[in-house]
Amino acid sequence: MITRLIGKLTFWKALGIVFILGGLVSGAARFIFGLGATTHLSDSTPWGVWIGFDVVTGVGLAAGGFTLCGIVYIFNIKRFKPIVRPTVLTAFLGYLLVVVGLMFDLGRPWAIWHAIVMWNPHSVMFEVAWCVMLYTTVLALEFSPVLLERFHLTKALKVVKAITIPLVIAGILLSMLHQSSLGSLYLIVPEKMHPFWYSPMLPVFFFVSALAVGMGMTIVESYLSARAFNKTLETPLLKDLSRMMVGVASVYVMMRFLDMLHGNKFALVGWNMESGMLALEMALFFAIPLVVHNVRFGQTRLGMFLGAMSVVLGFVTNRLNVAMTSLERYYGNVYFPSIGELFVTAAVVSAGFWIFSLAVKHLPIFVDAHEEKDMVRLTPVMRPVVEEPRTAASAQA
Amino acid sequence: MVALAVILFAITLLTIDLVIQARQKKYPLMSPSLRSSEKADVVRMPKSVFFHPAHTWARMEGADSVTVGLDDFIQKAVGAIDKVYLPMIGQKVKQGDPVITVHHGDRKLMLVAPISGTVFALNNDVLDNPALIAANPYEEGWLFRLEPELLANSLSLLTIAENAVSWIRTEAMRFREFLAGQTLQHATLGATMLDGGVPVANSLEYLDDSSLRKFEDQFLR
Amino acid sequence: MSYALLIDLTGCVGCGECQRACQRSHGFPEVEAKNLNDKNFTCLDQHGDVFVRRMCQHCEQPACASVCPVGALEKTKAGAVNYSADKCIGCRYCMLACPYDIPKYEWASNNPRVRKCTMCYDERTSKGQPTACSEACPVGATLFGKRDELLAEAHKRIGENPDKYVHRIYGEKEAGGASVLYLTSVPFEKLGFKTTLGNEALPEKTWNVLSKLPDVVATAGVLFSAVYWITHRRDEVRAFEQKMNGKSNVN
């Protein structure tokens, strides 16, 4: 029995289970023993990996939702429609998981509703909180047709379809607001942050890089879903998306370059940690994808996936640089998250993958999915039957 | 530090994934599911539409509205469709009239209206972007809508559901035989067919003009 | 009326009475602490023979209050920047935003609060009474009073002893000004004071962006609607042209 279960495990499933179990234990410990005992957060590192990765990076990685909705519904480029649903689902899950991550980080998570009734319009955090709340609602509505279709609720479906365009526009506006505002969060600490990352333009940088990573994430998740769920990959679509992604990343890098130039920041480039991290960020976000996109390999599925993955990693580097690297010199202590913090973060990400795969199995996410029962095979299946090695192993056991 | 650690961790996972992928490719039999490359010999036959023997379909949308399109089989046989021409709005079409033109490069095929009626709407998205037909010829790849005339009469010629499925299987057989009887412009097609491989996709690309006309006569009329 | 503290570093002898008085009045254990933490709201840093009292500056436009999403921190009329634990959600943005790194957290607690000098708001300054530290100072180095009167006093001291004092009152203008003012005879930058903050209040940097957002939203909203209209109008035009050309295409 156990051997059979183990036999079904792939490397990724096993890793996911380890992460989620570890995350559950660590999460419980955090609520039992408090933040101080279970994390490496301190008075000189008030924000750790839970804010830096789960929130600041997580929200950015969910930017595909509004990017793609804008492309399809506002700019009327309909050929991207087949990938709208999976992208909106990822965005919706992404935002839900951001909120989950936040619940671990907040000192008093049970008071989170205070943001709804106690207003401080001067606070960027207040604005982000509202935008995230409203946008999650918008995403839920944008995603609802999938559920409504599944359960044949025609009337509700009609209502939602009727308000699609206003919803999409609201979603784009809300996203513009909070994607940029995540950058504005750091405007208040001009002398704490390293000049490489502090700039009055932070909100614009955050927004533009979110656009690029939105497209990157769409490519990555299309590739992974195509592989995991045996869906056809919309290769020409992704090629176009990949081109747009590299374009937006170029615009972003140009803006960063000008910011460095006008702020005389190149003087700070040298043999130090900050310069290294900046170089890594630029290589991953811009240089590698640009090269990959322009060689033959970049036109293959794997090439497109790796190019997009590089943009995603570059984006993650950027957000973590802003949230952590840039502050390390000022605070003079190097924060490294505790094992508990890491487990919770890894569990949140794994949960995202898991829920996504469940949704794909049970809901019409890929347009393809509900057509397959209508498919007719014209040739007899010629697939040799091969006993898999693990079957033999379990027989012995 | 954290940023570096996270990126290194992600790159490690990515590398592991690539290794796993590379190893699995050596044993492709391990995952017994439909791969996209094999999909070419699979055609979509929704149970809700009526099929005309000349490979167009019709679906009732209401008392006065029938949507028309071309079926997955022909779509796959033709290969990528670059251009579509449709009848104009207000035009009366008769069942069996060749009113749809599709282009694949410099090749041209005419397809017939599955039922009679008056055209009242065209799918502008498909005119803009014929690739929608490949994406799904029954949904976003529909061609035009018409107000039917003598509907019952028209429908008697069409097949649906199980009948349509067995019809498409015979069509596939007939198509194989047809291909076998033609002089092929391209050696690879013959080879593929001997392998028992892809029988349908893009096959027309390899036919010369006279074979193409024969195909039109035997399959699209 | 806004109250403030004037700390004349030339008078401070480093006896630590202010720290003990502070700990007593908040019910904390009386220990000599070199750092601020959740059980110590003021401390003395020694730079040569000068002692610098470190504590919440009670800024005129506090960064901590401006960033708090729920308004748990607010600048009171009495001058104190006051914290309401019952509003706080524990995001700790105030700790990041404070240019002086003053707010500390009860990391060990399961219902943690942000902790920092309260300027004895509840017990004293809200009723016009002086803070515990200023009352305890045996040499009068920490003076309590109305901010404008203390500023006038500071200017008077500089004016009377121009050779003794640095001609600058730290807290008068720095980052928009504060309710804790410092006088010194040793340049501020040598005493660990941040002298690179500038005179612009930090919340302005954020507000510059936030205040523009309604315009951005309105413009972008109209823009996207316009783009939507144009791109979908094209479809209609295409349909019309198709109708016109339809006959010639089908031959």
GROMACS .gro file of C-alpha atoms in nm, chain C:
model
  251
  619MET     CA    1  -0.095   7.392   2.222
  620SER     CA    2   0.198   7.181   2.108
  621TYR     CA    3   0.447   7.080   2.373
  622ALA     CA    4   0.808   6.985   2.313
  623LEU     CA    5   1.135   6.895   2.483
  624LEU     CA    6   1.455   7.097   2.456
  625ILE     CA    7   1.763   6.885   2.523
  626ASP     CA    8   2.077   7.094   2.577
  627LEU     CA    9   2.361   6.845   2.534
  628THR     CA   10   2.608   7.094   2.684
  629GLY     CA   11   2.431   7.056   3.016
  630CYS     CA   12   2.383   6.677   3.023
  631VAL     CA   13   2.612   6.497   3.267
  632GLY     CA   14   2.500   6.145   3.167
  633CYS     CA   15   2.359   6.051   3.508
  634GLY     CA   16   2.083   5.841   3.356
  635GLU     CA   17   1.804   5.979   3.575
  636CYS     CA   18   1.589   6.040   3.264
  637GLN     CA   19   1.611   5.672   3.168
  638ARG     CA   20   1.524   5.551   3.518
  639ALA     CA   21   1.236   5.799   3.550
  640CYS     CA   22   1.105   5.684   3.214
  641GLN     CA   23   1.127   5.316   3.305
  642ARG     CA   24   0.959   5.386   3.641
  643SER     CA   25   0.672   5.578   3.491
  644HIS     CA   26   0.604   5.299   3.236
  645GLY     CA   27   0.644   5.026   3.496
  646PHE     CA   28   0.949   4.871   3.327
  647PRO     CA   29   1.239   4.716   3.520
  648GLU     CA   30   1.496   4.981   3.603
  649VAL     CA   31   1.807   4.872   3.420
  650GLU     CA   32   2.081   5.064   3.250
  651ALA     CA   33   2.015   5.002   2.883
  652LYS     CA   34   2.236   5.113   2.596
  653ASN     CA   35   1.970   5.055   2.334
  654LEU     CA   36   1.608   5.129   2.277
  655ASN     CA   37   1.378   4.829   2.298
  656ASP     CA   38   1.024   4.741   2.388
  657LYS     CA   39   1.097   4.801   2.757
  658ASN     CA   40   1.318   5.106   2.726
  659PHE     CA   41   1.213   5.424   2.549
  660THR     CA   42   1.518   5.642   2.598
  661CYS     CA   43   1.892   5.590   2.632
  662LEU     CA   44   2.216   5.783   2.644
  663ASP     CA   45   2.481   5.746   2.374
  664GLN     CA   46   2.826   5.859   2.476
  665HIS     CA   47   3.037   6.036   2.212
  666GLY     CA   48   3.359   6.147   2.380
  667ASP     CA   49   3.246   6.349   2.680
  668VAL     CA   50   2.909   6.432   2.524
  669PHE     CA   51   2.599   6.232   2.613
  670VAL     CA   52   2.325   6.223   2.352
  671ARG     CA   53   1.975   6.134   2.462
  672ARG     CA   54   1.810   5.913   2.207
  673MET     CA   55   1.431   5.890   2.200
  674CYS     CA   56   1.130   5.940   1.975
  675GLN     CA   57   1.159   6.283   1.812
  676HIS     CA   58   0.782   6.330   1.794
  677CYS     CA   59   0.812   6.472   1.445
  678GLU     CA   60   0.587   6.751   1.333
  679GLN     CA   61   0.493   6.540   1.029
  680PRO     CA   62   0.577   6.190   1.146
  681ALA     CA   63   0.668   5.931   0.883
  682CYS     CA   64   0.537   5.657   1.112
  683ALA     CA   65   0.192   5.815   1.136
  684SER     CA   66   0.173   5.884   0.764
  685VAL     CA   67   0.250   5.524   0.667
  686CYS     CA   68   0.020   5.352   0.917
  687PRO     CA   69  -0.265   5.198   0.713
  688VAL     CA   70  -0.511   5.214   1.001
  689GLY     CA   71  -0.403   5.540   1.165
  690ALA     CA   72  -0.284   5.370   1.483
  691LEU     CA   73  -0.015   5.636   1.516
  692GLU     CA   74  -0.112   6.001   1.522
  693LYS     CA   75   0.042   6.335   1.597
  694THR     CA   76  -0.161   6.476   1.884
  695LYS     CA   77  -0.232   6.843   1.945
  696ALA     CA   78  -0.019   6.817   2.259
  697GLY     CA   79   0.283   6.734   2.045
  698ALA     CA   80   0.321   6.367   2.127
  699VAL     CA   81   0.308   6.106   1.849
  700ASN     CA   82   0.068   5.866   2.013
  701TYR     CA   83   0.010   5.495   1.942
  702SER     CA   84  -0.322   5.312   1.980
  703ALA     CA   85  -0.262   4.941   2.019
  704ASP     CA   86  -0.632   4.868   1.967
  705LYS     CA   87  -0.611   4.994   1.607
  706CYS     CA   88  -0.273   4.843   1.515
  707ILE     CA   89  -0.273   4.542   1.278
  708GLY     CA   90   0.099   4.476   1.326
  709CYS     CA   91   0.232   4.548   0.977
  710ARG     CA   92   0.544   4.720   1.121
  711TYR     CA   93   0.563   4.968   0.833
  712CYS     CA   94   0.618   5.242   1.096
  713MET     CA   95   0.939   5.070   1.207
  714LEU     CA   96   1.072   5.071   0.853
  715ALA     CA   97   0.959   5.425   0.778
  716CYS     CA   98   1.091   5.602   1.089
  717PRO     CA   99   1.406   5.791   0.986
  718TYR     CA  100   1.539   5.763   1.343
  719ASP     CA  101   1.458   5.388   1.383
  720ILE     CA  102   1.261   5.455   1.701
  721PRO     CA  103   0.958   5.221   1.705
  722LYS     CA  104   1.038   4.883   1.859
  723TYR     CA  105   0.829   4.569   1.861
  724GLU     CA  106   0.720   4.322   2.126
  725TRP     CA  107   0.867   4.031   1.935
  726ALA     CA  108   0.817   3.788   2.223
  727SER     CA  109   0.445   3.855   2.256
  728ASN     CA  110   0.162   3.679   2.077
  729ASN     CA  111  -0.037   4.002   2.081
  730PRO     CA  112   0.251   4.234   2.005
  731ARG     CA  113   0.248   4.613   2.023
  732VAL     CA  114   0.472   4.876   1.872
  733ARG     CA  115   0.658   5.045   2.157
  734LYS     CA  116   0.823   5.383   2.173
  735CYS     CA  117   0.840   5.700   2.383
  736THR     CA  118   0.489   5.831   2.437
  737MET     CA  119   0.598   6.174   2.561
  738CYS     CA  120   0.398   6.063   2.865
  739TYR     CA  121   0.089   6.151   2.666
  740ASP     CA  122  -0.182   5.971   2.860
  741GLU     CA  123  -0.061   6.044   3.212
  742ARG     CA  124   0.097   6.386   3.175
  743THR     CA  125   0.135   6.592   2.860
  744SER     CA  126  -0.230   6.562   2.755
  745LYS     CA  127  -0.305   6.745   3.081
  746GLY     CA  128  -0.026   6.996   3.031
  747GLN     CA  129   0.210   6.837   3.285
  748PRO     CA  130   0.581   6.788   3.202
  749THR     CA  131   0.722   6.450   3.103
  750ALA     CA  132   0.876   6.217   3.362
  751CYS     CA  133   1.225   6.257   3.211
  752SER     CA  134   1.226   6.637   3.214
  753GLU     CA  135   1.098   6.639   3.573
  754ALA     CA  136   1.370   6.396   3.678
  755CYS     CA  137   1.665   6.571   3.511
  756PRO     CA  138   1.874   6.708   3.801
  757VAL     CA  139   2.061   6.959   3.585
  758GLY     CA  140   1.777   7.085   3.366
  759ALA     CA  141   1.930   6.950   3.044
  760THR     CA  142   1.587   6.829   2.930
  761LEU     CA  143   1.338   7.113   2.938
  762PHE     CA  144   0.965   7.071   2.886
  763GLY     CA  145   0.751   7.347   2.741
  764LYS     CA  146   0.560   7.484   2.449
  765ARG     CA  147   0.745   7.426   2.121
  766ASP     CA  148   0.759   7.790   2.011
  767GLU     CA  149   0.873   7.904   2.356
  768LEU     CA  150   1.146   7.637   2.366
  769LEU     CA  151   1.259   7.736   2.015
  770ALA     CA  152   1.279   8.098   2.127
  771GLU     CA  153   1.477   7.986   2.434
  772ALA     CA  154   1.715   7.784   2.218
  773HIS     CA  155   1.772   8.074   1.980
  774LYS     CA  156   1.831   8.298   2.284
  775ARG     CA  157   2.095   8.056   2.419
  776ILE     CA  158   2.274   8.043   2.085
  777GLY     CA  159   2.252   8.421   2.060
  778GLU     CA  160   2.395   8.472   2.409
  779ASN     CA  161   2.676   8.217   2.366
  780PRO     CA  162   2.750   8.214   1.991
  781ASP     CA  163   3.096   8.068   2.052
  782LYS     CA  164   2.976   7.785   2.272
  783TYR     CA  165   2.687   7.651   2.063
  784VAL     CA  166   2.665   7.511   1.713
  785HIS     CA  167   2.432   7.752   1.531
  786ARG     CA  168   2.169   7.500   1.459
  787ILE     CA  169   1.879   7.356   1.655
  788TYR     CA  170   1.838   6.993   1.556
  789GLY     CA  171   1.466   6.926   1.527
  790GLU     CA  172   1.371   7.279   1.426
  791LYS     CA  173   1.361   7.201   1.055
  792GLU     CA  174   1.509   6.852   1.001
  793ALA     CA  175   1.264   6.635   0.806
  794GLY     CA  176   0.995   6.895   0.859
  795GLY     CA  177   1.075   6.961   1.225
  796ALA     CA  178   1.016   6.769   1.547
  797SER     CA  179   0.896   6.818   1.902
  798VAL     CA  180   1.231   6.717   2.047
  799LEU     CA  181   1.495   6.986   1.999
  800TYR     CA  182   1.869   6.953   2.053
  801LEU     CA  183   2.139   7.210   2.128
  802THR     CA  184   2.506   7.115   2.118
  803SER     CA  185   2.857   7.251   2.121
  804VAL     CA  186   2.994   6.960   1.914
  805PRO     CA  187   2.883   6.937   1.548
  806PHE     CA  188   2.575   6.716   1.516
  807GLU     CA  189   2.728   6.488   1.255
  808LYS     CA  190   2.996   6.387   1.507
  809LEU     CA  191   2.730   6.284   1.757
  810GLY     CA  192   2.554   6.029   1.542
  811PHE     CA  193   2.274   6.262   1.435
  812LYS     CA  194   2.141   6.214   1.084
  813THR     CA  195   2.227   6.533   0.903
  814THR     CA  196   2.136   6.415   0.553
  815LEU     CA  197   1.761   6.409   0.598
  816GLY     CA  198   1.697   6.755   0.452
  817ASN     CA  199   1.416   6.979   0.561
  818GLU     CA  200   1.140   6.821   0.356
  819ALA     CA  201   0.907   6.613   0.568
  820LEU     CA  202   0.934   6.247   0.456
  821PRO     CA  203   0.557   6.198   0.413
  822GLU     CA  204   0.575   6.461   0.138
  823LYS     CA  205   0.772   6.217  -0.078
  824THR     CA  206   0.488   5.969  -0.060
  825TRP     CA  207   0.214   6.227  -0.081
  826ASN     CA  208   0.367   6.370  -0.400
  827VAL     CA  209   0.280   6.038  -0.561
  828LEU     CA  210  -0.038   5.949  -0.374
  829SER     CA  211  -0.201   6.285  -0.440
  830LYS     CA  212  -0.157   6.236  -0.814
  831LEU     CA  213  -0.325   5.895  -0.819
  832PRO     CA  214  -0.684   6.019  -0.864
  833ASP     CA  215  -0.572   6.207  -1.176
  834VAL     CA  216  -0.388   5.902  -1.304
  835VAL     CA  217  -0.692   5.682  -1.246
  836ALA     CA  218  -0.926   5.926  -1.419
  837THR     CA  219  -0.695   5.972  -1.718
  838ALA     CA  220  -0.615   5.604  -1.753
  839GLY     CA  221  -0.983   5.512  -1.715
  840VAL     CA  222  -1.083   5.742  -2.000
  841LEU     CA  223  -0.784   5.627  -2.204
  842PHE     CA  224  -0.869   5.258  -2.171
  843SER     CA  225  -1.233   5.322  -2.251
  844ALA     CA  226  -1.122   5.514  -2.559
  845VAL     CA  227  -0.888   5.237  -2.669
  846TYR     CA  228  -1.167   4.988  -2.615
  847TRP     CA  229  -1.403   5.197  -2.828
  848ILE     CA  230  -1.149   5.241  -3.108
  849THR     CA  231  -1.041   4.878  -3.126
  850HIS     CA  232  -1.398   4.754  -3.129
  851ARG     CA  233  -1.508   5.023  -3.372
  852ARG     CA  234  -1.252   4.883  -3.614
  853ASP     CA  235  -1.441   4.556  -3.607
  854GLU     CA  236  -1.762   4.728  -3.705
  855VAL     CA  237  -1.591   4.909  -3.991
  856ARG     CA  238  -1.439   4.582  -4.104
  857ALA     CA  239  -1.780   4.420  -4.100
  858PHE     CA  240  -1.919   4.698  -4.314
  859GLU     CA  241  -1.636   4.672  -4.565
  860GLN     CA  242  -1.680   4.298  -4.577
  861LYS     CA  243  -2.043   4.354  -4.663
  862MET     CA  244  -1.946   4.591  -4.942
  863ASN     CA  245  -1.675   4.369  -5.086
  864GLY     CA  246  -1.851   4.045  -5.013
  865LYS     CA  247  -1.988   3.995  -5.361
  866SER     CA  248  -1.656   4.035  -5.540
  867ASN     CA  249  -1.484   3.790  -5.308
  868VAL     CA  250  -1.731   3.512  -5.358
  869ASN     CA  251  -1.715   3.428  -5.721
   0.00000   0.00000   0.00000
